[in-house]
Short mmCIF file of C-alpha atoms in Angstrom, two decimals:
data_model
loop_
_atom_site.label_atom_id
_atom_site.label_comp_id
_atom_site.label_asym_id
_atom_site.label_seq_id
_atom_site.Cartn_x
_atom_site.Cartn_y
_atom_site.Cartn_z
CA ARG A 1 -14.44 -21.87 -19.90
CA VAL A 2 -13.40 -21.68 -16.28
CA ARG A 3 -15.91 -20.32 -13.80
CA VAL A 4 -14.27 -18.22 -11.11
CA ALA A 5 -15.71 -17.33 -7.72
CA LEU A 6 -14.34 -14.18 -6.13
CA LYS A 7 -14.36 -14.89 -2.42
CA ARG A 8 -16.30 -12.35 -0.39
CA ASP A 9 -18.71 -14.00 2.00
CA ILE A 10 -18.30 -17.48 0.57
CA LEU A 11 -17.56 -19.14 3.91
CA ARG A 12 -21.15 -18.44 4.87
CA THR A 13 -22.74 -19.34 1.53
CA THR A 14 -22.79 -22.28 -0.86
CA GLU A 15 -21.18 -21.83 -4.27
CA THR A 16 -20.25 -24.10 -7.15
CA CYS A 17 -17.18 -23.15 -9.14
CA ASP A 18 -14.06 -24.48 -10.82
CA VAL A 19 -11.63 -22.00 -9.27
CA LEU A 20 -11.79 -20.03 -6.05
CA VAL A 21 -9.85 -16.76 -6.10
CA CYS A 22 -9.27 -15.67 -2.53
CA ALA A 23 -9.15 -11.86 -2.72
CA ASP A 24 -10.50 -11.01 0.72
CA GLY A 25 -7.67 -8.83 1.98
CA ILE A 26 -5.02 -8.98 4.67
CA ALA A 27 -7.29 -10.78 7.14
CA SER A 28 -8.14 -13.46 4.58
CA GLU A 29 -9.98 -16.36 6.17
CA LEU A 30 -9.23 -18.82 3.38
CA ARG A 31 -5.53 -17.98 3.46
CA ALA A 32 -5.48 -19.08 7.08
CA ARG A 33 -6.93 -22.40 5.96
CA LEU A 34 -4.40 -22.79 3.14
CA THR A 35 -1.48 -22.12 5.48
CA ALA A 36 -2.97 -24.10 8.39
CA GLY A 37 -3.04 -20.91 10.44
CA ALA A 38 0.76 -20.66 10.35
CA ASP A 39 0.80 -16.91 9.84
CA ALA A 40 -1.22 -13.83 10.71
CA PRO A 41 -1.16 -10.09 9.98
CA VAL A 42 1.77 -8.35 11.65
CA LYS A 43 1.53 -4.91 13.24
CA SER A 44 3.93 -2.43 11.68
CA GLY A 45 3.88 -0.03 14.62
CA LEU A 46 2.65 2.71 12.27
CA VAL A 47 -0.73 4.33 11.73
CA ALA A 48 -2.09 6.22 8.73
CA PHE A 49 -4.38 9.21 9.23
CA ARG A 50 -6.51 9.93 6.15
CA SER A 51 -8.63 12.91 5.20
CA MET A 52 -10.33 13.92 1.95
CA PHE A 53 -11.79 17.40 1.49
CA GLU A 54 -12.16 20.41 -0.77
CA ALA A 55 -8.75 22.02 -0.49
CA PRO A 56 -7.95 25.73 -0.93
CA ALA A 57 -7.26 26.61 -4.57
CA SER A 58 -3.87 28.04 -3.60
CA LEU A 59 -2.81 24.55 -2.53
CA THR A 60 -4.49 22.46 -5.21
CA ARG A 61 -2.99 24.61 -7.98
CA ALA A 62 0.53 24.71 -6.58
CA PRO A 63 3.33 23.35 -8.80
CA GLY A 64 3.69 19.62 -8.36
CA ALA A 65 0.36 19.39 -6.55
CA ASP A 66 -0.79 16.22 -8.34
CA VAL A 67 1.23 14.12 -5.89
CA ARG A 68 3.29 15.72 -3.13
CA LEU A 69 5.38 14.18 -0.36
CA TRP A 70 6.77 15.79 2.79
CA LEU A 71 9.16 14.00 5.17
CA ALA A 72 9.45 14.76 8.87
CA PRO A 73 11.07 13.08 11.90
CA GLY A 74 8.89 10.11 12.77
CA GLY A 75 6.32 10.70 10.03
CA HIS A 76 5.50 11.70 6.47
CA LEU A 77 2.62 13.30 4.60
CA VAL A 78 1.33 12.48 1.12
CA ALA A 79 -1.18 14.69 -0.69
CA TYR A 80 -2.72 14.01 -4.08
CA ARG A 81 -5.61 15.37 -6.04
CA VAL A 82 -8.74 13.40 -6.82
CA PRO A 83 -11.48 14.45 -9.29
CA GLY A 84 -12.61 18.00 -8.69
CA ALA A 85 -10.72 20.22 -6.26
CA ARG A 86 -10.54 17.57 -3.57
CA ILE A 87 -7.30 16.54 -1.91
CA ASN A 88 -6.62 13.20 -0.29
CA LEU A 89 -4.20 13.46 2.64
CA VAL A 90 -2.36 10.53 4.19
CA LEU A 91 -0.23 11.21 7.25
CA VAL A 92 1.76 8.21 8.49
CA ALA A 93 3.34 8.22 11.94
CA ASP A 94 4.55 6.01 14.77
CA ALA A 95 1.51 4.55 16.53
CA ARG A 96 3.04 5.28 19.94
CA GLU A 97 3.16 8.99 19.15
CA ALA A 98 -0.32 9.17 17.68
CA PRO A 99 -2.76 7.10 19.76
CA GLY A 100 -5.87 9.16 19.00
CA ASP A 101 -8.18 9.49 16.02
CA ALA A 102 -6.37 12.56 14.61
CA PRO A 103 -2.71 13.62 14.31
CA PRO A 104 -1.71 15.17 17.66
CA PRO A 105 -0.36 18.75 17.78
CA ARG A 106 3.22 17.65 18.45
CA LEU A 107 3.17 15.66 15.20
CA ARG A 108 1.53 18.45 13.20
CA ARG A 109 4.20 20.91 14.33
CA ARG A 110 6.87 18.90 12.53
CA PHE A 111 5.46 20.05 9.20
CA SER A 112 5.62 23.57 7.80
CA GLY A 113 4.56 25.50 4.70
CA ASP A 114 1.97 23.90 2.44
CA ALA A 115 2.10 20.66 4.42
CA ALA A 116 1.12 22.40 7.64
CA ARG A 117 -1.62 24.37 5.88
CA LEU A 118 -3.11 21.20 4.37
CA ILE A 119 -3.07 19.43 7.73
CA GLU A 120 -4.82 22.34 9.41
CA ALA A 121 -7.36 22.60 6.56
CA ALA A 122 -8.46 18.98 7.00
CA PRO A 123 -11.93 18.97 8.62
CA GLY A 124 -11.59 15.47 10.05
CA TRP A 125 -9.47 12.34 10.02
CA ARG A 126 -9.83 8.58 10.05
CA GLN A 127 -7.11 6.36 11.46
CA TRP A 128 -5.88 3.07 10.02
CA PRO A 129 -3.33 0.92 11.88
CA LEU A 130 -0.89 -0.44 9.28
CA HIS A 131 -0.23 -4.17 9.11
CA SER A 132 1.66 -6.44 6.77
CA ARG A 133 1.59 -10.15 6.02
CA PRO A 134 4.51 -11.99 4.38
CA ALA A 135 3.72 -13.78 1.14
CA PRO A 136 3.22 -17.53 1.64
CA THR A 137 5.44 -20.13 0.04
CA ASN A 138 2.61 -21.22 -2.24
CA TRP A 139 0.00 -18.89 -3.66
CA SER A 140 -2.36 -21.73 -4.51
CA SER A 141 -3.50 -25.16 -3.44
CA GLY A 142 -5.48 -27.23 -5.92
CA PRO A 143 -8.18 -24.97 -7.38
CA ILE A 144 -7.77 -22.21 -4.75
CA ALA A 145 -5.51 -19.20 -5.29
CA LEU A 146 -4.63 -16.02 -3.39
CA LEU A 147 -4.76 -12.55 -4.93
CA GLY A 148 -4.02 -9.01 -3.75
CA ASP A 149 -3.55 -8.34 -0.03
CA ALA A 150 -4.54 -11.92 0.73
CA ALA A 151 -1.27 -12.92 -0.95
CA HIS A 152 1.06 -10.00 -0.32
CA ALA A 153 -0.14 -7.28 2.02
CA MET A 154 2.53 -4.58 1.95
CA PRO A 155 3.13 -1.13 3.44
CA PRO A 156 1.65 1.71 1.35
CA PHE A 157 4.93 3.61 0.93
CA LEU A 158 5.20 2.94 -2.82
CA GLY A 159 1.48 3.24 -3.52
CA GLN A 160 1.36 -0.34 -4.79
CA GLY A 161 -1.35 -2.16 -2.86
CA ALA A 162 -4.06 -1.88 -5.51
CA ALA A 163 -1.56 -1.83 -8.38
CA GLN A 164 -0.08 -5.18 -7.39
CA ALA A 165 -3.56 -6.69 -7.14
CA LEU A 166 -4.18 -5.56 -10.73
CA GLU A 167 -0.90 -7.15 -11.79
CA ASP A 168 -2.02 -10.34 -10.05
CA SER A 169 -5.24 -10.29 -12.05
CA ALA A 170 -3.40 -9.85 -15.36
CA ALA A 171 -0.98 -12.68 -14.50
CA LEU A 172 -3.87 -14.93 -13.50
CA ALA A 173 -5.58 -14.32 -16.85
CA GLU A 174 -2.32 -14.97 -18.70
CA ALA A 175 -1.79 -18.22 -16.82
CA PHE A 176 -5.23 -19.54 -17.75
CA GLY A 177 -4.58 -18.57 -21.36
CA ALA A 178 -1.35 -20.60 -21.37
CA GLU A 179 -2.39 -23.71 -19.41
CA ASP A 180 -5.27 -26.13 -19.87
CA ASP A 181 -5.06 -27.65 -16.40
CA ILE A 182 -6.36 -25.54 -13.51
CA ALA A 183 -3.71 -26.57 -10.99
CA SER A 184 -0.95 -25.92 -13.55
CA ALA A 185 -2.40 -22.50 -14.38
CA LEU A 186 -2.51 -21.49 -10.72
CA ALA A 187 1.03 -22.76 -10.13
CA ARG A 188 2.21 -20.74 -13.14
CA TYR A 189 0.43 -17.67 -11.81
CA GLY A 190 2.08 -17.91 -8.40
CA ALA A 191 5.52 -18.56 -9.84
CA SER A 192 5.27 -15.54 -12.14
CA ARG A 193 4.05 -13.14 -9.45
CA ALA A 194 5.89 -14.16 -6.29
CA PRO A 195 9.33 -12.64 -7.10
CA ARG A 196 8.00 -9.25 -8.14
CA ALA A 197 5.52 -8.98 -5.26
CA ALA A 198 8.30 -9.90 -2.82
CA ARG A 199 10.57 -7.19 -4.24
CA VAL A 200 7.86 -4.53 -4.06
CA THR A 201 7.17 -5.53 -0.45
CA ARG A 202 10.85 -5.29 0.50
CA GLU A 203 11.26 -1.89 -1.16
CA ALA A 204 8.07 -0.51 0.40
CA THR A 205 9.06 -1.76 3.85
CA GLY A 206 12.47 -0.10 3.56
CA GLN A 207 10.91 3.25 2.76
CA ALA A 208 9.60 3.67 6.31
CA ALA A 209 13.10 4.00 7.79
CA ILE A 210 14.06 6.47 5.06
CA TYR A 211 10.92 8.59 5.29
CA HIS A 212 10.85 8.78 9.09
CA ALA A 213 14.55 9.36 9.77
CA SER A 214 15.59 12.03 12.25
CA GLY A 215 18.81 13.71 13.37
CA PRO A 216 22.02 12.84 11.48
CA ARG A 217 20.27 10.15 9.43
CA ALA A 218 17.71 12.65 8.16
CA PHE A 219 20.49 15.13 7.34
CA ALA A 220 22.38 12.46 5.35
CA ARG A 221 19.16 11.41 3.59
CA ASP A 222 18.40 14.98 2.54
CA LEU A 223 21.94 15.48 1.20
CA ALA A 224 21.68 12.26 -0.80
CA LEU A 225 18.29 13.19 -2.26
CA ARG A 226 19.53 16.63 -3.30
CA ALA A 227 22.63 15.14 -4.89
CA MET A 228 20.62 12.59 -6.85
CA GLY A 229 18.00 15.00 -8.15
CA GLY A 230 14.49 14.19 -9.28
CA ASP A 231 15.39 12.38 -12.50
CA ARG A 232 17.83 9.97 -10.87
CA ILE A 233 15.46 9.29 -7.99
CA ALA A 234 12.66 8.48 -10.44
CA ALA A 235 14.98 6.27 -12.50
CA ARG A 236 15.59 4.08 -9.45
CA TYR A 237 11.99 2.92 -9.76
CA ASP A 238 11.82 2.37 -13.51
CA TRP A 239 11.52 -1.35 -12.73
CA LEU A 240 8.27 -0.58 -10.89
CA TYR A 241 6.67 2.46 -12.51
CA GLY A 242 8.21 2.22 -15.99
CA GLY A 243 6.27 0.98 -18.97
#
């Protein structure tokens, strides 16, 4: 059996383990040690405003209300239901246009209909600056491995931050089931996960330009989306969301 330590506050404690899984997020301290401080989180220039609240029934029961997406010049809004009648709102915008703790009026006015009503219904907001961190060349060194945002922090535009961490965990378990040597298992884990995580990161990063387009680019985007239709758009991501 291999004993695994999940890194949380381990730099300030003493632990004995066979494997150290560094899953301490985008600002991972152990990752900095593995890469000799060669990289750091990168500002995306975007911020995410989040709010969760009891939404009006007319909005929570609307067709397609499980997950809804609205695109606007310089920003986009995602709304999805959580247990009960609560709605989680995420409004992403250019940080230069939204320096405060809540979406400014000029940004809110770019949305209409249900999107505008949800924004106005939100009782309060919390702001998160969005960062990314390119995946390192090696996901492990000896008995230490990276997992989740510590390995591949990505923009949230495909909803894959937590999902990719779960895939990491499954791949890590598979690697230890296939290899007897710890270093070999961790090398297998990194090799199996790196290509997919890199693709998800590239696709998520590209979504920002599509979602936040304005003027002629937004017009062309809307025409393309209408021409493709929902089924063809969904099929483009079968490699990610498919079984």
